Short mmCIF file of C-alpha atoms and ligand atoms in Angstrom, two decimals:
data_model
loop_
_atom_site.label_atom_id
_atom_site.label_comp_id
_atom_site.label_asym_id
_atom_site.label_seq_id
_atom_site.Cartn_x
_atom_site.Cartn_y
_atom_site.Cartn_z
CA MET A 1 24.57 53.91 -27.55
CA ALA A 2 22.35 51.03 -26.54
CA ARG A 3 19.43 51.40 -24.20
CA CYS A 4 19.25 49.59 -20.92
CA VAL A 5 16.77 46.73 -21.32
CA ASP A 6 15.72 47.05 -17.69
CA CYS A 7 15.17 50.76 -16.98
CA LEU A 8 15.29 51.88 -20.65
CA GLY A 9 17.91 54.41 -19.77
CA PRO A 10 20.18 55.66 -22.56
CA ASP A 11 23.47 54.75 -20.93
CA ALA A 12 23.68 50.97 -21.33
CA THR A 13 27.40 50.25 -21.36
CA ILE A 14 27.44 46.72 -19.95
CA HIS A 15 26.96 43.66 -22.09
CA CYS A 16 26.67 40.01 -21.06
CA PRO A 17 27.58 37.32 -23.59
CA SER A 18 26.02 34.71 -21.30
CA CYS A 19 22.56 36.24 -21.61
CA LEU A 20 20.54 35.61 -24.74
CA GLY A 21 20.40 38.27 -27.39
CA ASP A 22 22.04 41.65 -27.59
CA GLN A 23 20.89 42.95 -24.26
CA ALA A 24 22.73 45.74 -22.55
CA TRP A 25 22.35 47.39 -19.17
CA CYS A 26 23.41 50.45 -17.32
CA GLY A 27 25.69 49.83 -14.36
CA PRO A 28 23.11 49.56 -11.55
CA CYS A 29 20.76 47.37 -13.59
CA ALA A 30 23.52 45.02 -14.67
CA VAL A 31 24.47 44.47 -11.06
CA LYS A 32 20.85 44.05 -10.00
CA VAL A 33 19.99 41.57 -12.77
CA HIS A 34 23.16 39.56 -12.27
CA SER A 35 23.08 39.39 -8.51
CA ARG A 36 21.25 36.08 -9.06
CA LEU A 37 23.43 35.02 -11.99
CA PRO A 38 26.95 34.94 -10.58
CA PHE A 39 28.26 32.73 -13.37
CA HIS A 40 27.63 35.30 -16.03
CA GLN A 41 30.61 37.31 -17.13
CA LEU A 42 29.72 40.92 -17.63
CA GLN A 43 31.61 42.89 -20.21
CA TRP A 44 31.99 46.62 -19.95
CA TRP A 45 31.64 48.02 -23.39
CA ASN A 46 34.71 49.86 -24.48
CA GLY A 47 36.53 50.24 -27.77
CA LEU A 48 37.37 46.56 -27.89
CA PHE A 49 33.83 45.33 -27.59
CA MET A 50 32.10 47.92 -29.75
CA ARG A 51 30.76 46.63 -33.00
ZN1 LIG B 101 19.19 50.44 -16.35
ZN1 LIG B 102 24.05 37.65 -18.07
#
């Protein structure tokens, strides 16, 4: 699994195609980071989005 780019936790399951790069966050960090970016569309990683 990816690491959260904010807290470096091992459970980064949320991806944002509107942010640059292949960043991923855990749930709380994704909400925190995107509280100021309401136009971004977060994607919860599941089978469909896994590469
Ligand atoms: Zn985190
Ligand atoms: Zn974003």
